[in-house]
Amino acid sequence: MVGTDENLSVRDYDTTLDSADPGWRERFHIPPFVGAPDAPGVAYREVAYFAGNSLGLQPVATRAAVDTELDRWAEMGVEGQLTGPRPWKDYHEALRDPAARLVGALPHETVIMNSLTVNLHVLMATFYRPEGRRTKIVMEDIVFPSDGYAMASQARWHGLDPAEHVIRLRPREGEDVLRTDDVIARIRELGDEVAVVVFSAVNYLTGEWMDMPAITAAGHEVGAIVGWDLAHAAGNVPLRLHDWGVDWAAWCSYKYLNSGPGALAGAFIHERHARDTSLPRLAGWWGTRTDTRFRMDSDFDPPATADAWQMSNPPIFSMTPVQVSLELFDEVGMDTLRARSLRLTAYLRTLLEEAIARLPVGAMEIVTPVEDDRHGCQLSVRFRTDIHVLADTLRDLDGVIADTRNPDIIRFAPVPLYSTYLDCWRAADALRRRLA
Ligand SMILES: *Cc1c(COP(=O)(O)O)cnc(C)c1O
């Protein structure tokens, strides 16, 4: 099953690694690998899945949990709203505590609702209120496009030209990732012109984990609001949103949170804002107090919690996968998970570096910072060859699933819940063979 030919392998795969540090793979459906007959990887029955940063794999427990709710609907109709172990009208409350533990928040600071880009807008509706000199949004230039569109449209929504009011920070010439000091210096330079600082906590392209406490503090120093997009951070790196004083954050649940394509997203609002029920917001009936909601009063009466940002009653069949997923994160614990993540990613990096050493200079290069506090599980790798051809070959012939990001990056995310050391070995070995 594993290469032992000295000429072929990066190094022989050490089968003790996975038995000594097994992860929680059996809790997930791992897609099968149906390779071409003459493919060297054909002996593998499962793919080596590195795309959990794009779409996490399905937990085995998800289907039965969703079926339970479907059954309840079939058997109870509207009564399911009020009765049973988890009545639908209160369903979101079951997700509050585990979501808070995941991002380092107090329970009343988090809510699961909507989708990520929608939450960015919903939170910006409250927290971006340009006034006088204070009009600017500061963000990264290498950004997931949705966030770029969202922030530009927020400026326009307020009648401001994004070219002038959205400041996008680029890494230094010849560098791939932003330096914390440069970000902080720019925020200080802009001073009281900054309304909102909003960055991706872990960059989707480079895998860089920003220094969240330092950048949050720098934003506050100039009187700005600081929000974080946790799309690639939630379930990937340890977070302490409350203690860091973050004003707001939003994340999706289909990447590291394994809750299915287009899954419901999360939002965090620090209690110092949540307590202020007079804040402007886009309101709906699910944001009013639960004890008076069904009186159907005309007065909007929000609780002093993140729940107040909810607009609609939540889609239960989409809440269930998030609930199942968060239960597993609770069971494992972020600290345990992160420890395995660091071991797994360090192993992949070592193997890739060994492969790089045997390849022509520049053929392959790791872009993601090496320091533990500067990355999550993802390694972004730059190639000189056509990344689309390479990724297709890895997928079809080697069963290694990793996604491309133009112009020259392939992202490999060994996910600590279900990825293995063998997966990492397969990726490095396949790359070395395909690039030789
Ligand atoms: C994945 C991702 C998105 C996706 O947005 P949706 O609203 O969930 O479709 C947005 N922003 C970032 C930074 C992402 O990584």
XYZ file of C-alpha atoms and ligand atoms in Angstrom:
451
model
C 0.000 0.000 0.000
C 2.791 2.439 0.649
C 5.768 3.151 -1.557
C 8.960 1.515 -0.442
C 10.989 2.094 -3.597
C 13.763 4.518 -2.564
C 13.574 6.196 -5.951
C 9.871 6.731 -5.690
C 9.109 7.806 -2.178
C 9.779 11.076 -0.360
C 10.597 8.836 2.544
C 9.017 5.574 3.530
C 5.726 6.057 5.205
C 5.914 5.331 8.914
C 2.777 3.349 9.722
C 3.111 3.982 13.451
C 2.279 7.680 13.057
C -1.425 7.167 12.475
C -1.863 4.499 15.111
C -0.136 6.709 17.676
C -2.180 9.831 16.814
C -5.413 8.648 15.205
C -7.846 11.612 15.177
C -11.609 11.145 14.785
C -11.753 9.831 11.231
C -14.341 7.113 11.932
C -16.865 9.845 12.732
C -16.821 10.995 9.104
C -17.756 9.716 5.676
C -14.489 9.690 3.713
C -15.097 9.827 -0.063
C -13.909 6.691 -1.885
C -11.045 6.801 -4.374
C -11.828 5.215 -7.704
C -8.499 5.637 -9.480
C -7.468 4.886 -13.036
C -6.336 1.221 -13.312
C -2.652 1.999 -13.844
C -2.490 4.799 -11.306
C 0.156 4.375 -8.623
C -2.403 5.462 -6.038
C -4.933 2.818 -7.041
C -4.251 0.749 -3.947
C -5.876 3.423 -1.818
C -9.576 2.944 -1.198
C -10.194 6.469 0.058
C -9.159 9.846 -1.223
C -6.606 11.901 0.664
C -8.906 14.839 1.363
C -7.263 18.256 1.723
C -10.275 20.378 0.776
C -11.913 20.592 4.202
C -11.082 24.318 4.084
C -13.529 24.552 1.195
C -16.140 21.956 2.138
C -15.702 19.837 5.260
C -16.680 16.168 5.159
C -19.993 14.816 6.376
C -20.117 13.544 9.969
C -21.652 10.075 10.172
C -24.121 11.313 12.811
C -25.600 14.050 10.622
C -28.028 12.004 8.542
C -29.874 10.407 11.463
C -30.136 13.745 13.237
C -31.683 15.414 10.179
C -33.983 12.400 9.723
C -35.190 12.862 13.295
C -36.340 16.382 12.515
C -37.942 15.282 9.241
C -39.815 12.587 11.168
C -40.930 15.098 13.746
C -42.256 17.323 11.003
C -44.085 14.383 9.374
C -45.585 13.245 12.660
C -46.246 16.494 14.464
C -46.643 19.276 11.943
C -46.777 22.630 13.688
C -46.725 21.000 17.141
C -42.984 20.453 16.598
C -42.497 24.174 17.167
C -43.507 23.853 20.808
C -43.015 20.257 21.907
C -40.401 17.521 22.041
C -36.871 17.550 23.440
C -35.791 20.437 21.228
C -38.795 22.487 20.092
C -38.058 24.277 16.831
C -39.000 27.693 18.189
C -36.083 27.476 20.660
C -33.813 25.339 18.503
C -31.110 27.975 17.994
C -30.567 28.134 21.756
C -29.038 24.646 21.706
C -26.276 25.936 19.426
C -25.450 29.015 21.436
C -23.172 27.506 24.100
C -21.110 25.245 21.840
C -20.705 28.064 19.307
C -19.502 30.337 22.114
C -16.964 27.739 23.280
C -15.694 27.378 19.728
C -14.873 31.058 19.272
C -14.043 31.969 22.870
C -17.165 33.982 23.583
C -19.772 34.266 26.299
C -22.918 32.358 25.337
C -25.071 35.446 24.889
C -22.492 36.854 22.440
C -23.059 34.261 19.697
C -25.865 33.231 17.402
C -26.139 30.817 14.469
C -28.034 32.426 11.606
C -28.058 33.272 7.891
C -24.981 32.751 5.758
C -21.568 34.362 6.068
C -21.791 37.220 3.587
C -25.290 38.010 4.830
C -23.942 38.218 8.371
C -21.154 40.549 7.241
C -23.852 42.875 5.930
C -26.124 42.459 8.933
C -23.267 43.307 11.300
C -21.971 46.159 9.159
C -25.506 47.598 9.202
C -25.023 48.050 12.940
C -21.310 48.747 13.132
C -20.451 50.753 10.019
C -21.931 54.170 10.504
C -19.601 56.577 8.694
C -19.739 60.072 10.121
C -17.606 63.191 9.625
C -13.966 62.205 9.057
C -14.560 58.647 10.287
C -15.615 56.895 7.078
C -12.961 54.344 6.154
C -13.067 50.564 6.099
C -9.596 48.992 6.430
C -9.175 45.451 5.119
C -6.701 43.175 3.314
C -6.268 43.303 -0.452
C -5.769 39.558 -0.849
C -9.295 38.841 0.268
C -11.995 36.329 -0.494
C -13.948 38.182 -3.217
C -17.261 38.108 -1.354
C -15.817 40.193 1.471
C -14.355 42.649 -1.034
C -17.721 43.031 -2.772
C -19.524 43.299 0.555
C -17.299 46.056 1.925
C -17.294 48.044 -1.321
C -21.074 47.827 -1.446
C -21.296 48.949 2.187
C -19.388 52.117 1.288
C -21.624 52.715 -1.731
C -24.727 52.042 0.384
C -23.673 55.068 2.432
C -23.033 57.121 -0.720
C -19.243 56.788 -0.457
C -16.775 55.857 -3.195
C -15.055 52.575 -2.258
C -11.906 53.638 -4.144
C -11.466 56.320 -1.517
C -13.136 54.870 1.563
C -12.179 51.190 1.444
C -8.456 50.884 2.192
C -7.024 47.520 1.105
C -3.621 46.599 2.508
C -1.135 44.676 0.381
C 1.882 42.669 1.547
C 5.246 44.325 0.894
C 6.726 44.013 -2.575
C 8.085 40.486 -3.025
C 6.295 39.176 0.100
C 3.222 36.946 0.252
C 1.682 37.745 3.598
C 0.913 40.875 5.578
C 3.159 41.913 8.437
C 1.312 42.725 11.650
C 3.493 45.788 12.223
C 2.626 47.173 8.796
C -1.093 46.682 9.409
C -0.874 48.413 12.768
C 1.226 51.268 11.353
C -1.318 51.887 8.596
C -4.233 51.892 11.059
C -2.392 54.443 13.232
C -1.573 56.561 10.195
C -5.231 56.682 9.160
C -6.194 57.401 12.781
C -9.645 58.905 13.262
C -10.554 58.301 9.606
C -10.997 54.604 10.364
C -14.584 53.557 10.993
C -14.190 49.773 10.744
C -11.198 47.426 10.588
C -12.210 44.073 9.109
C -9.808 41.283 8.250
C -9.985 37.565 7.601
C -8.567 35.936 10.710
C -6.987 33.186 8.601
C -6.425 34.207 4.993
C -8.187 31.937 2.495
C -5.361 32.135 -0.046
C -2.143 32.276 1.944
C -3.247 30.483 5.111
C -1.820 33.334 7.195
C -3.349 33.662 10.679
C -3.395 37.342 11.578
C -2.356 38.598 14.994
C -5.934 39.147 16.096
C -5.350 40.655 19.569
C -2.732 43.133 18.288
C -4.797 44.300 15.308
C -7.952 44.517 17.419
C -6.081 46.675 19.948
C -4.678 48.893 17.191
C -8.174 49.471 15.787
C -9.499 50.383 19.211
C -6.585 52.733 19.803
C -7.837 54.932 16.958
C -11.460 54.614 18.054
C -12.524 52.188 15.308
C -14.768 49.122 15.411
C -12.915 45.852 14.727
C -14.642 42.902 13.058
C -13.197 39.574 11.964
C -14.209 37.144 9.236
C -13.612 33.709 10.756
C -14.458 31.652 7.637
C -11.068 29.913 7.748
C -10.523 30.306 11.477
C -13.596 28.831 13.167
C -12.864 25.213 14.021
C -9.295 25.659 12.805
C -7.451 27.857 15.292
C -8.099 28.640 18.967
C -10.034 31.879 19.364
C -10.656 34.161 22.357
C -12.970 36.745 20.842
C -14.367 38.001 24.132
C -11.009 38.401 25.874
C -9.439 40.027 22.829
C -12.226 42.602 22.896
C -13.263 41.923 19.293
C -16.358 43.980 18.455
C -17.987 41.543 16.063
C -17.209 38.474 13.964
C -18.890 36.188 11.454
C -18.092 32.749 10.116
C -19.480 30.007 7.895
C -20.022 26.405 9.004
C -19.363 24.407 5.843
C -15.558 24.635 5.909
C -13.875 23.419 9.117
C -17.256 23.063 10.812
C -18.413 20.239 8.527
C -22.059 21.291 8.466
C -22.709 20.823 4.754
C -22.741 22.931 1.582
C -24.122 26.409 2.218
C -24.583 25.618 5.925
C -25.799 28.239 8.365
C -23.285 30.775 9.571
C -22.369 32.194 12.958
C -22.108 35.671 14.375
C -20.430 37.144 17.440
C -21.305 40.483 18.997
C -19.301 41.514 22.042
C -21.516 41.958 25.089
C -20.551 45.615 25.454
C -22.496 46.156 22.203
C -25.113 43.444 22.685
C -26.108 45.083 25.980
C -26.954 48.271 24.114
C -30.435 47.430 22.834
C -30.749 50.855 21.233
C -28.129 50.087 18.538
C -29.462 50.462 15.008
C -29.974 47.122 13.301
C -31.918 45.355 10.572
C -34.695 43.903 12.673
C -37.078 40.994 12.320
C -39.409 39.104 14.608
C -36.797 36.524 15.670
C -34.748 39.373 17.141
C -37.374 40.354 19.651
C -37.599 38.882 23.166
C -38.717 35.238 23.247
C -41.094 35.762 26.159
C -43.078 38.392 24.293
C -42.475 37.379 20.658
C -45.685 35.473 20.231
C -47.810 38.290 21.583
C -47.304 39.678 18.097
C -46.895 43.193 19.476
C -45.960 46.043 17.180
C -43.039 47.146 19.405
C -39.638 45.603 18.677
C -38.137 44.668 22.032
C -34.682 43.083 21.542
C -32.929 41.069 24.273
C -29.479 42.293 25.349
C -27.821 39.397 23.483
C -26.615 38.414 20.015
C -30.045 36.835 19.449
C -31.344 40.334 18.832
C -29.648 40.324 15.406
C -31.729 37.384 14.190
C -34.359 38.292 11.663
C -36.180 35.129 10.639
C -37.066 31.848 12.279
C -34.210 29.468 11.495
C -34.251 26.593 8.947
C -34.255 23.569 11.252
C -32.968 21.037 8.696
C -29.935 23.298 8.285
C -29.527 23.948 12.006
C -29.294 20.233 12.771
C -25.996 19.572 10.925
C -24.450 22.564 12.725
C -25.672 21.220 16.061
C -24.214 17.755 15.333
C -20.912 19.268 14.277
C -20.588 21.548 17.301
C -21.246 18.574 19.567
C -18.171 16.866 18.148
C -16.057 19.986 18.636
C -17.243 20.048 22.244
C -16.408 16.402 22.695
C -12.904 16.775 21.276
C -12.128 20.289 22.533
C -10.337 22.953 20.519
C -7.073 22.623 22.475
C -6.783 18.896 21.786
C -7.719 19.463 18.174
C -5.237 22.263 17.700
C -2.431 20.179 19.190
C -3.064 17.418 16.646
C -3.434 20.040 13.914
C 0.016 21.449 14.630
C 1.553 17.961 14.530
C -0.180 17.001 11.291
C 0.567 20.254 9.477
C 4.197 20.214 10.649
C 4.508 16.678 9.243
C 3.086 17.759 5.891
C 5.437 20.745 5.835
C 8.461 18.557 6.552
C 7.560 16.160 3.742
C 6.891 19.000 1.301
C 10.204 20.604 2.192
C 11.963 17.310 1.541
C 10.276 17.153 -1.852
C 11.141 20.801 -2.555
C 14.810 20.081 -1.827
C 14.849 17.489 -4.612
C 13.056 19.654 -7.184
C 14.416 22.443 -9.381
C 14.554 25.758 -7.485
C 11.157 27.505 -7.499
C 9.190 24.503 -8.789
C 7.294 24.367 -5.529
C 7.229 26.802 -2.608
C 5.251 27.022 0.658
C 3.632 30.426 1.079
C 2.028 29.949 4.517
C 4.031 31.340 7.470
C 5.887 28.716 9.480
C 5.411 30.042 13.052
C 2.739 28.203 15.039
C 0.844 31.370 15.891
C 0.765 32.472 12.253
C -1.079 29.581 10.608
C -3.930 27.120 10.951
C -3.922 23.687 9.348
C -3.727 24.873 5.733
C -0.516 25.033 3.746
C -0.690 27.090 0.568
C 1.806 25.909 -2.001
C 2.923 27.850 -5.077
C 3.839 26.061 -8.302
C 5.460 27.111 -11.537
C 3.562 24.505 -13.540
C -0.111 24.832 -14.491
C -1.917 24.332 -11.171
C -5.150 23.161 -12.792
C -3.470 20.359 -14.720
C -1.482 19.410 -11.627
C -4.499 19.385 -9.291
C -6.545 17.344 -11.789
C -3.722 14.803 -12.018
C -3.412 14.585 -8.254
C -7.151 14.041 -7.971
C -7.639 11.582 -10.828
C -4.470 9.515 -10.599
C -3.400 9.850 -6.975
C -6.695 10.439 -5.212
C -5.315 13.583 -3.574
C -8.026 16.233 -3.330
C -6.729 19.789 -3.001
C -8.079 22.930 -4.585
C -6.482 25.503 -6.836
C -6.542 29.248 -6.322
C -5.421 31.390 -9.252
C -2.929 32.146 -10.430
C -0.469 29.668 -8.935
C -1.563 28.283 -5.543
C -2.805 24.840 -4.510
C -4.126 24.693 -0.949
C -3.583 21.625 1.219
C -5.549 21.518 4.452
C -4.899 18.445 6.606
C -7.952 18.644 8.854
C -7.154 17.396 12.365
C -10.563 15.776 12.864
C -10.245 13.373 9.957
C -7.008 13.727 7.983
C -4.177 11.266 8.525
C -0.408 11.209 8.375
C -0.809 8.801 5.469
C -2.860 11.455 3.632
C 0.024 13.903 4.072
C 2.522 11.330 2.913
C 0.422 10.553 -0.161
C 0.224 14.246 -1.097
C 3.967 14.818 -0.798
C 4.798 11.594 -2.599
C 2.353 12.331 -5.423
C 3.679 15.864 -5.840
C 7.259 14.667 -6.028
C 6.377 12.083 -8.668
C 4.184 14.414 -10.728
C 6.702 17.253 -10.686
C 9.769 15.062 -11.385
C -15.719 30.864 2.231
C -15.707 32.339 2.435
C -16.836 33.126 2.140
C -18.070 32.524 1.532
O -19.190 33.351 1.712
P -20.653 32.725 1.806
O -21.480 33.890 2.156
O -20.605 31.655 2.858
O -20.993 32.140 0.480
C -16.771 34.483 2.421
N -15.651 35.033 2.938
C -14.560 34.305 3.228
C -13.352 34.966 3.814
C -14.550 32.946 2.963
O -13.443 32.226 3.210
